[in-house]
mmCIF file of C-alpha atoms in Angstrom:
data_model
loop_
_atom_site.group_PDB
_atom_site.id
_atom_site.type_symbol
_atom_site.label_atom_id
_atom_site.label_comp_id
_atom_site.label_asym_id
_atom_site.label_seq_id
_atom_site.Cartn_x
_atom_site.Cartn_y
_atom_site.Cartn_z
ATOM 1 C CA UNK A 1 92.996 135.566 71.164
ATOM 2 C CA UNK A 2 92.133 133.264 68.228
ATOM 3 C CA UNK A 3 88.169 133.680 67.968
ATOM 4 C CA UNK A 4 86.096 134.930 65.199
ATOM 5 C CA UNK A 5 82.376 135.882 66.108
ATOM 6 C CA UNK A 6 79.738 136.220 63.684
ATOM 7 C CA UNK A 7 76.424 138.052 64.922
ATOM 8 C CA UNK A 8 73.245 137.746 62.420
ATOM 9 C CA UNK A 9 70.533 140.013 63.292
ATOM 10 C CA UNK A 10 68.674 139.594 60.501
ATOM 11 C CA UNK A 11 70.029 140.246 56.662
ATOM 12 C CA UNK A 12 72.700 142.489 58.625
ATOM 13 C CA UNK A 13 76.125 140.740 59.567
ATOM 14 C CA UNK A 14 78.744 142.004 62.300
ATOM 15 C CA UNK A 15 82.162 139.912 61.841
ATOM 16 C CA UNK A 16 84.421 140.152 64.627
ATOM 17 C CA UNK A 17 87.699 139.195 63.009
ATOM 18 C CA UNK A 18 89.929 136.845 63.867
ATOM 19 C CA UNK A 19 92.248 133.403 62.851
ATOM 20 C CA UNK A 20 91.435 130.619 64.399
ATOM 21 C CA UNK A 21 94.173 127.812 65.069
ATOM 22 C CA UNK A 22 93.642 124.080 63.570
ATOM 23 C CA UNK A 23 92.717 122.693 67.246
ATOM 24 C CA UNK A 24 89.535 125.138 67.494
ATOM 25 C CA UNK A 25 86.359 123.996 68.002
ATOM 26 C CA UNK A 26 84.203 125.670 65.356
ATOM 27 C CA UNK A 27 80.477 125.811 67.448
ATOM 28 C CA UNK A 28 77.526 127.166 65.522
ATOM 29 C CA UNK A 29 74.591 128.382 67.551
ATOM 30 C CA UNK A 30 71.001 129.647 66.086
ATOM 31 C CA UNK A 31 68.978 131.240 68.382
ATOM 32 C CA UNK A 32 64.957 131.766 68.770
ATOM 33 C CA UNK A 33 64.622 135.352 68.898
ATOM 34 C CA UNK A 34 66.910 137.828 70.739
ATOM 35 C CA UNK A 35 65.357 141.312 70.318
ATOM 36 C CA UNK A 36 61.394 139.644 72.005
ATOM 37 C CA UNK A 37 62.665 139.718 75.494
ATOM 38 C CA UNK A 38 65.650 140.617 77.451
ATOM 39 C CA UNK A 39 66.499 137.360 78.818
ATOM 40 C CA UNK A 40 66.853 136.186 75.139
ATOM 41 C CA UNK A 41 69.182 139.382 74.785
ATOM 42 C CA UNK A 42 71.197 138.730 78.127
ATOM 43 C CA UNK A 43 71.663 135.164 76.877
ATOM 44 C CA UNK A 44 73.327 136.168 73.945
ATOM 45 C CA UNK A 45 75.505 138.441 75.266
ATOM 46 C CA UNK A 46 76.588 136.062 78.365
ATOM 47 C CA UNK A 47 77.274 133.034 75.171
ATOM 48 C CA UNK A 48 79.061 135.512 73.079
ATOM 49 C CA UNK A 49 81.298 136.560 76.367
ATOM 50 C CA UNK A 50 82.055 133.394 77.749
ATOM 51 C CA UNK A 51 83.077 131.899 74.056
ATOM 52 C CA UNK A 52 85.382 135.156 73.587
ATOM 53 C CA UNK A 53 86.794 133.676 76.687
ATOM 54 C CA UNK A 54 87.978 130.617 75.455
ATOM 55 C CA UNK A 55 90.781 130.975 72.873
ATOM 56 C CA UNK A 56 89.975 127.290 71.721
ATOM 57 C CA UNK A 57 86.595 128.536 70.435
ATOM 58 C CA UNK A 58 85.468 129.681 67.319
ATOM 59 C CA UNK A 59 81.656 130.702 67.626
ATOM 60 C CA UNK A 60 79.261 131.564 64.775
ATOM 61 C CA UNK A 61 76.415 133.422 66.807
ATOM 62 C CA UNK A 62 72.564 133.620 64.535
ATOM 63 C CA UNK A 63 69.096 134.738 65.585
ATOM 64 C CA UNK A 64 66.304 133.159 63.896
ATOM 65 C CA UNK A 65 63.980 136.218 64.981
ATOM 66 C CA UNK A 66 61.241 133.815 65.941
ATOM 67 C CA UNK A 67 60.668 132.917 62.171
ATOM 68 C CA UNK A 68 60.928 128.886 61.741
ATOM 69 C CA UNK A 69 62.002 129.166 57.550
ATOM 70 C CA UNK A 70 65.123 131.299 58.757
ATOM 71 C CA UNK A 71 66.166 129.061 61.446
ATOM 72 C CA UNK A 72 66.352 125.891 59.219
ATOM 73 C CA UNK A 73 68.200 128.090 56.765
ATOM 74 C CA UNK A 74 70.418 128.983 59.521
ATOM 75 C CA UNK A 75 71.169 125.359 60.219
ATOM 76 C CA UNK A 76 71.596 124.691 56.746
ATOM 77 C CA UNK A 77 74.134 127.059 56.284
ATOM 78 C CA UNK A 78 75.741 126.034 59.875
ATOM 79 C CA UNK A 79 76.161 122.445 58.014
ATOM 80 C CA UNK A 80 77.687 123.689 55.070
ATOM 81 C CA UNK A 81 80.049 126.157 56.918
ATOM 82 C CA UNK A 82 80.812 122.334 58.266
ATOM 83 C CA UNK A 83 81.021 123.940 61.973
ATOM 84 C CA UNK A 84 82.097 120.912 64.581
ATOM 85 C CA UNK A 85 78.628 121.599 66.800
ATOM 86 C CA UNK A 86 75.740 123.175 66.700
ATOM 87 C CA UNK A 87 73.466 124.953 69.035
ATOM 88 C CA UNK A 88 69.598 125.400 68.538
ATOM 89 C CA UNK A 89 67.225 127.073 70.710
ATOM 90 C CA UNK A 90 64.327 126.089 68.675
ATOM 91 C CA UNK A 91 61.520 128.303 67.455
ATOM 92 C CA UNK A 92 59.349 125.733 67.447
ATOM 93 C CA UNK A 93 60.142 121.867 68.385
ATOM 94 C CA UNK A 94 58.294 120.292 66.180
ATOM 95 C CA UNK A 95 59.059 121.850 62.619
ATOM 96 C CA UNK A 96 62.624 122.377 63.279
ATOM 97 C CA UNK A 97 63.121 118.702 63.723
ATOM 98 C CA UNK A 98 64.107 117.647 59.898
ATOM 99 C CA UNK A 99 66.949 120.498 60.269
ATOM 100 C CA UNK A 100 68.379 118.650 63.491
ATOM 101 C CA UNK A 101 68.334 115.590 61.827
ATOM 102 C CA UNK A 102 69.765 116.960 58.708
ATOM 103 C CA UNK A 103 72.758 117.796 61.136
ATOM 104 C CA UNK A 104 73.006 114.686 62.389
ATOM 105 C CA UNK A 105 72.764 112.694 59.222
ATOM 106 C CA UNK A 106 76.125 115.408 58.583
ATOM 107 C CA UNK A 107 78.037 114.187 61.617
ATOM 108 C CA UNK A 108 77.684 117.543 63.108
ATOM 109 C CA UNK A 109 76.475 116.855 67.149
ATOM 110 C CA UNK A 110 73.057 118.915 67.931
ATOM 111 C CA UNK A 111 72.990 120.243 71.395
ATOM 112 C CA UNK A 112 69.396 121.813 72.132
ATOM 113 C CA UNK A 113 69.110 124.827 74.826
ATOM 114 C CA UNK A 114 66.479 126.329 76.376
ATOM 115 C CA UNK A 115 63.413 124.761 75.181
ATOM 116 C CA UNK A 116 63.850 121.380 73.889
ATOM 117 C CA UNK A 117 62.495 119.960 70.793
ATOM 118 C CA UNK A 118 59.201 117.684 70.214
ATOM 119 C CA UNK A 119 60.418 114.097 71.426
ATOM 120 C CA UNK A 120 60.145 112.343 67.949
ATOM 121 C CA UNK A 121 63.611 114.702 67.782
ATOM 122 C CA UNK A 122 65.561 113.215 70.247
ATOM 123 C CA UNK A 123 67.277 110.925 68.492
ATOM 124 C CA UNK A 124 69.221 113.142 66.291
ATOM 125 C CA UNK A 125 70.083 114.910 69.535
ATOM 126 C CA UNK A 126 73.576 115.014 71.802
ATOM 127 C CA UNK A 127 72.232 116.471 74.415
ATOM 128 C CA UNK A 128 69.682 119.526 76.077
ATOM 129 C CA UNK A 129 70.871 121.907 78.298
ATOM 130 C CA UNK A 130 68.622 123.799 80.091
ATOM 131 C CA UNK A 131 65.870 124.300 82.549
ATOM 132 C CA UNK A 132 63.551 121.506 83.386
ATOM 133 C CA UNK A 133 60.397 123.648 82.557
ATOM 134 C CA UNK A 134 57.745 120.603 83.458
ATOM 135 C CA UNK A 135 59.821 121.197 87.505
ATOM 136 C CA UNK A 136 58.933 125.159 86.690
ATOM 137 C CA UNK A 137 55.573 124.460 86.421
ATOM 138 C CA UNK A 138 54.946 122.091 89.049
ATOM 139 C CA UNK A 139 56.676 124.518 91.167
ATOM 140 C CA UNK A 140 54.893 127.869 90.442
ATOM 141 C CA UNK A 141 51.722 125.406 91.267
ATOM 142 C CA UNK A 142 53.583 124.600 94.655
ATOM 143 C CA UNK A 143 54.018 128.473 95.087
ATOM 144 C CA UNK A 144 50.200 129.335 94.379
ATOM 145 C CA UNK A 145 48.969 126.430 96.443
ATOM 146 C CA UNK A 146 51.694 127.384 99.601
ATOM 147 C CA UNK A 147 49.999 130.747 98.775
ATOM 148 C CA UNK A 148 46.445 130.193 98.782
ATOM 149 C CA UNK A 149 46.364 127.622 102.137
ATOM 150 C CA UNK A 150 48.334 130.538 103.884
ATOM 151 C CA UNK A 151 45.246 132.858 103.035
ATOM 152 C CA UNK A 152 42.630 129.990 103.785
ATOM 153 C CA UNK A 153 41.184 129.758 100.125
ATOM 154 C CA UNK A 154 42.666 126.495 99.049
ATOM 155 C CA UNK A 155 39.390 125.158 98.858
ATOM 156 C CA UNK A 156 37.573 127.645 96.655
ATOM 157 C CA UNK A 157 40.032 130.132 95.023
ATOM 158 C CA UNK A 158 39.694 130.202 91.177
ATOM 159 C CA UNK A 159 43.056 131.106 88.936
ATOM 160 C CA UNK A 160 43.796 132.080 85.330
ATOM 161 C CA UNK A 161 46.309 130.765 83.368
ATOM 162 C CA UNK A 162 48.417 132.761 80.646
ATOM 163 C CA UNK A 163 51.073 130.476 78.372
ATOM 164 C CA UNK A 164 53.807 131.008 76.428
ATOM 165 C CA UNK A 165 53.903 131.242 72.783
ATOM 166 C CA UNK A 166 52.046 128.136 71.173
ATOM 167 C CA UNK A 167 53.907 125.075 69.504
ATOM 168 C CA UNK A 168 56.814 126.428 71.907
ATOM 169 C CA UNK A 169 58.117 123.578 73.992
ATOM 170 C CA UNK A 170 58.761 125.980 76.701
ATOM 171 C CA UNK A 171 55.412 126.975 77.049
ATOM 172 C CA UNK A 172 54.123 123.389 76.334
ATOM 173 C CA UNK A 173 56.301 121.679 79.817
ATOM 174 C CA UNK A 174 55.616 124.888 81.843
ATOM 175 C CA UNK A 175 51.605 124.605 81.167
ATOM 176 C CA UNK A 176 51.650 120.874 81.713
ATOM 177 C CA UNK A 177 53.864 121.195 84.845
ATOM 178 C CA UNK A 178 51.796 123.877 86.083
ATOM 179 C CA UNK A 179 48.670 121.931 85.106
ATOM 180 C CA UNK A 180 49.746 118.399 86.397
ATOM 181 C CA UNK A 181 50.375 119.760 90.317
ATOM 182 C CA UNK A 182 48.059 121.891 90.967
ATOM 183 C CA UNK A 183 45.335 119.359 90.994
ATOM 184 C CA UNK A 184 47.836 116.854 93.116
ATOM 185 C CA UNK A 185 48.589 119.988 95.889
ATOM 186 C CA UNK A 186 45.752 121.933 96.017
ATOM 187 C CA UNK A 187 42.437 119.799 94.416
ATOM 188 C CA UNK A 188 39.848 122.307 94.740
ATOM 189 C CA UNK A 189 41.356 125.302 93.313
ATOM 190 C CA UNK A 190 40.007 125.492 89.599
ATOM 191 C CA UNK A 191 41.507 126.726 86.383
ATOM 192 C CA UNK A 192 38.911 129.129 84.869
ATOM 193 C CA UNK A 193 40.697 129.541 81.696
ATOM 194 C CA UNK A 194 43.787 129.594 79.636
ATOM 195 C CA UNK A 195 45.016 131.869 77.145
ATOM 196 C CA UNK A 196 48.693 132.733 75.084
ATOM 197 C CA UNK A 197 50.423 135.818 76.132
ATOM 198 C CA UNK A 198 53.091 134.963 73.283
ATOM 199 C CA UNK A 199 56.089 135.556 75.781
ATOM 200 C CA UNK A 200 55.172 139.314 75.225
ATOM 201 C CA UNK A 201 53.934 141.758 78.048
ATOM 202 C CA UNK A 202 51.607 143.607 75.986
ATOM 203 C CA UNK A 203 49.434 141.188 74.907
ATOM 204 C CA UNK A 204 49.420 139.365 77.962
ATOM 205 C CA UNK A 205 48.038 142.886 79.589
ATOM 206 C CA UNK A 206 45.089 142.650 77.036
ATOM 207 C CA UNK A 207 44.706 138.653 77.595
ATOM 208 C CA UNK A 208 44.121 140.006 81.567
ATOM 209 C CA UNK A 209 42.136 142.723 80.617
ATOM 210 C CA UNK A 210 39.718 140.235 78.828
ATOM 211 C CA UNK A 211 39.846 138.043 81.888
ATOM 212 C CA UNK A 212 38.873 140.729 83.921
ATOM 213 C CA UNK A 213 35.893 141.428 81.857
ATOM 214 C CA UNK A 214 34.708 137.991 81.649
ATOM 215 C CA UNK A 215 35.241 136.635 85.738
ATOM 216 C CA UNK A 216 34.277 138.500 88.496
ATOM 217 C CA UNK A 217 36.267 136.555 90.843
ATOM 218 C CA UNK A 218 39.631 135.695 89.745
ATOM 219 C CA UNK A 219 42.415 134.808 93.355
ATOM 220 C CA UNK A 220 45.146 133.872 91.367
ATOM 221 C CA UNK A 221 47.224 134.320 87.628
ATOM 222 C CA UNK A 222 49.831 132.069 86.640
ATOM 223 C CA UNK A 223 52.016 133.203 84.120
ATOM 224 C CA UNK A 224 54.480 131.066 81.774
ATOM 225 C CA UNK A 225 57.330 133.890 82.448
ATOM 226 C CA UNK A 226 57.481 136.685 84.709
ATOM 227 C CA UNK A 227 57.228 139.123 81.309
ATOM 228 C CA UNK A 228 54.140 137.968 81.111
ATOM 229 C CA UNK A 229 53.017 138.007 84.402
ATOM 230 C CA UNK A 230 54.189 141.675 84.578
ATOM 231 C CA UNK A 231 51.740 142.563 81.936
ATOM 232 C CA UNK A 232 48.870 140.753 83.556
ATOM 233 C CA UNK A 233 49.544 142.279 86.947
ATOM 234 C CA UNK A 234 49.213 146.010 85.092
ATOM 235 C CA UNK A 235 46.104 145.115 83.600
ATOM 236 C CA UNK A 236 44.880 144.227 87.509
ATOM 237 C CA UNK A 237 46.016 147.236 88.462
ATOM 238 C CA UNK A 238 44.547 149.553 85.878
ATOM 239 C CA UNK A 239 41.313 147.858 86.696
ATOM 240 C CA UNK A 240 41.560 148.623 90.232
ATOM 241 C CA UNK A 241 41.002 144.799 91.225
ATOM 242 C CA UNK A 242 43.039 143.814 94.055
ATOM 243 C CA UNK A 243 44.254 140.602 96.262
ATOM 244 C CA UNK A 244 45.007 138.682 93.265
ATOM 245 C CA UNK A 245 48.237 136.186 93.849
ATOM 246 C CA UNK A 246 50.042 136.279 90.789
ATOM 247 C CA UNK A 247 53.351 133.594 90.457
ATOM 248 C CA UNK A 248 55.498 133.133 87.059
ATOM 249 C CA UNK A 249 58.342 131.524 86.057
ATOM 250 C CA UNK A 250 62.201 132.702 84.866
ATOM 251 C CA UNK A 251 61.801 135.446 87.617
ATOM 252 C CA UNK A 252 62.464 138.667 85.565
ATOM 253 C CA UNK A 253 63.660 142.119 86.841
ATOM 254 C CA UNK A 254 60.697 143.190 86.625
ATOM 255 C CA UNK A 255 58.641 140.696 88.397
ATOM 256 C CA UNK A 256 61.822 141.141 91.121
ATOM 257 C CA UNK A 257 60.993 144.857 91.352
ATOM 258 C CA UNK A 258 57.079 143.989 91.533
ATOM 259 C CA UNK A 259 57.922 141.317 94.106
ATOM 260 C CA UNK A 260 60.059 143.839 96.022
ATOM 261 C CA UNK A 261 56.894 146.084 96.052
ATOM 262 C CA UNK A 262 54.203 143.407 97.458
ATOM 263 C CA UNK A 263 52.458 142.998 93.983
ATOM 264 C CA UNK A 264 53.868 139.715 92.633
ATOM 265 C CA UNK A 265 53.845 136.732 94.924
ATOM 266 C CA UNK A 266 56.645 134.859 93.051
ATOM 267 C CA UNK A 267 58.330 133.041 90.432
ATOM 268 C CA UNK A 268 61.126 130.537 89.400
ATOM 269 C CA UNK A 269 64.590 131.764 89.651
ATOM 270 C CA UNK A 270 66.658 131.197 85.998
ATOM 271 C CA UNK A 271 69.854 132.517 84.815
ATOM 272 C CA UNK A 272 70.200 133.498 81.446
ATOM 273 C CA UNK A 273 74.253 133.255 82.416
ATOM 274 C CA UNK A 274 73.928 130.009 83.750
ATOM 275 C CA UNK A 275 71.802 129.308 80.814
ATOM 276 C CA UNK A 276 73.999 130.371 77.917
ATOM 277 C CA UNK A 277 77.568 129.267 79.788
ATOM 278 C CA UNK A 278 75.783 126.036 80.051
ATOM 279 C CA UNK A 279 74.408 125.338 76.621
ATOM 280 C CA UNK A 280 78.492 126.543 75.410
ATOM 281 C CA UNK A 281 80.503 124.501 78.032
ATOM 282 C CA UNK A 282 77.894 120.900 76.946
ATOM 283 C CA UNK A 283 78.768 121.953 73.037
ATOM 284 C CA UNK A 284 82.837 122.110 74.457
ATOM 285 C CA UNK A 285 82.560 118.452 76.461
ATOM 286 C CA UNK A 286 80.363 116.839 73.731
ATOM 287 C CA UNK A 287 83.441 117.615 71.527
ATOM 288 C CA UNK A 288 86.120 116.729 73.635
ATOM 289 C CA UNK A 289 84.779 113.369 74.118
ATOM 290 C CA UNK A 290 83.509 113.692 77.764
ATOM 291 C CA UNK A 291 80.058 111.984 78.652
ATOM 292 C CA UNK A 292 77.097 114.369 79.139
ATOM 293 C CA UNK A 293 73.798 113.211 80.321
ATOM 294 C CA UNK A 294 71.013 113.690 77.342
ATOM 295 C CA UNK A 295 68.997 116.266 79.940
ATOM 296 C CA UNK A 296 71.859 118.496 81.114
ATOM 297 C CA UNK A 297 69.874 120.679 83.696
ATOM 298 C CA UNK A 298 70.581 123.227 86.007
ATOM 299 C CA UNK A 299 68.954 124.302 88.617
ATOM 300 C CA UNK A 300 65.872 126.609 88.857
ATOM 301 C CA UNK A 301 64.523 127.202 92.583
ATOM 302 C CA UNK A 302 61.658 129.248 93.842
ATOM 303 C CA UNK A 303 61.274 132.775 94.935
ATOM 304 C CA UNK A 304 58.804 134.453 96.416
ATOM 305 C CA UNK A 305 58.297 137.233 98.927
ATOM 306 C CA UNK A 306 59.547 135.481 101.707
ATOM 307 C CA UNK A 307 62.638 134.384 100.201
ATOM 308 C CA UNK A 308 63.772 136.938 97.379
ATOM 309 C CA UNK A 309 66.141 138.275 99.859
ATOM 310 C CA UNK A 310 68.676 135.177 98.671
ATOM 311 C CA UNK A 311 68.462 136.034 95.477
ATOM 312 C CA UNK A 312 70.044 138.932 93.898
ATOM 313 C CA UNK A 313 67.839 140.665 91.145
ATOM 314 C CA UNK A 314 68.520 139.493 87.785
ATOM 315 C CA UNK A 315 70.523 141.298 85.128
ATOM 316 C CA UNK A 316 67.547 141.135 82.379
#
């Protein structure tokens, strides 16, 4: 096979060793931060895979670590390796904007995945693949209402609200989904508060735990990913309060296994597979000339407890 692989953790570098013919496609990609989260991690590994699979691909795999300086660097050298296409999963979509167009101003197509950038970035952009996270959010609010009218509290129940990591587009389309249809489906049922988790289960738990403190009557928790969510459910149960719906988004094995169990109402089912195969196969039709729609989504349906019996439990 004629594929070389790079893999940048952080100062360390892995080369998988290989020559490449004169018709490969040289794709770049620069990633957010693989070691926060294991869908970031599964990601990796399913892009990695699936290039390895296609002996007309030569893929230069990076991690930004969640630090914004290293991913422009990262694109910067991605330009000056002169690589045919690059892949970002921004850190954050606003700052990483001048490196995109930098790209573009090099000839070098910019496909976004995952989380798209800020939309004053879209014009030095080929194409996102991805989720529609703004659909996510209006979703989980479709879950919690469904929920709530079932139990007869759609007029008075009260929720909390914990987001993703700020300045993250990700986080910003999930709350605003979230925010947006829950007002539309179910008009009485008030947001008491909002607060980052960061993506990260611990300090979601603590974000919970000060919720907790501060409302004595809290129905339901609506969590930007089910990592989060986790966390918050743990800090509900360490308190000993019970009844509380909780629904999140990219529906991880552990929210499956909570779900499973009767604690977790639901989630949004995402593949980091899909994800990553998608995000390599747009870079692969971008450069062979084929027409790709500037959102390339996939799907991302519910789950809950009625329904997670469709749904195999995810890998991450």
């Amino acid at each position: 096979m004629k594929l070389r692989t790079l893999l940048t953790a952080s100062t360390a570098v892995l080369a998988l060793a290989g020559t490449a013919s004169a018709e490969t496609m040289k794709i770049g990609i620069t990633q957010n931060n693989v070691g926060v989260d294991s869908y970031q991690t599964t990601y990796e590994k399913a892009f990695i895979a699936a290039a390895e699979a296609n002996a007309n691909v030569e893929a230069v795999v990076l991690d930004a670590g969640g630090d914004v300086a290293r991913q422009i660097a990262q694109m910067d050298d991605l330009i000056q390796q002169e690589v045919d296409a690059i892949i970002i999963w921004p850190t954050n979509g606003e700052a990483v904007i001048p490196a995109v167009r930098k790209a573009h101003q090099a000839g070098i197509p910019v496909i976004v995945t995952n989380s798209n950038i800020a939309e004053a970035g879209f014009e030095f952009v080929k194409s996102f693949s991805g989720p529609d996270n703004i659909t996510q959010g209006a979703r989980s609010a479709e879950i919690m209402c469904e929920k709530f009218t079932a139990m007869g509290i759609q007029d008075e129940a009260k929720v909390v609200h914990i987001t993703g990591q700020p300045g993250y587009t990700t986080a910003i389309e999930r709350a605003k989904g979230f925010e947006d249809r829950l007002p539309e489906v179910c008009p009485n049922v008030t947001v008491v508060d909002t607060q980052p988790g960061d993506w990260n289960r611990e300090k979601s738990q603590q974000v919970m735990e000060a919720f907790l403190v501060k409302y004595d009557d809290i129905d339901g928790v609506y969590a930007g990913d089910d990592n989060m969510g986790v966390g918050a459910l743990n800090a509900a149960k360490a308190a000993g309060r019970e009844g509380i719906i909780f629904v999140g988004a990219t529906n991880f094995a552990v929210g499956y296994e909570a779900m499973a169990a009767g604690e977790y109402w639901g989630s949004i089912y995402q593949s980091p597979v899909d994800d990553a195969e998608a995000a390599l196969k747009t870079a692969i039709d971008v450069l062979s000339g084929k027409e790709v729609p500037f959102l390339n989504y996939f799907d991302t349906p519910k789950i809950t407890q009625d329904n997670m019996g469709e749904f195999t439990k995810p890998v991450f």
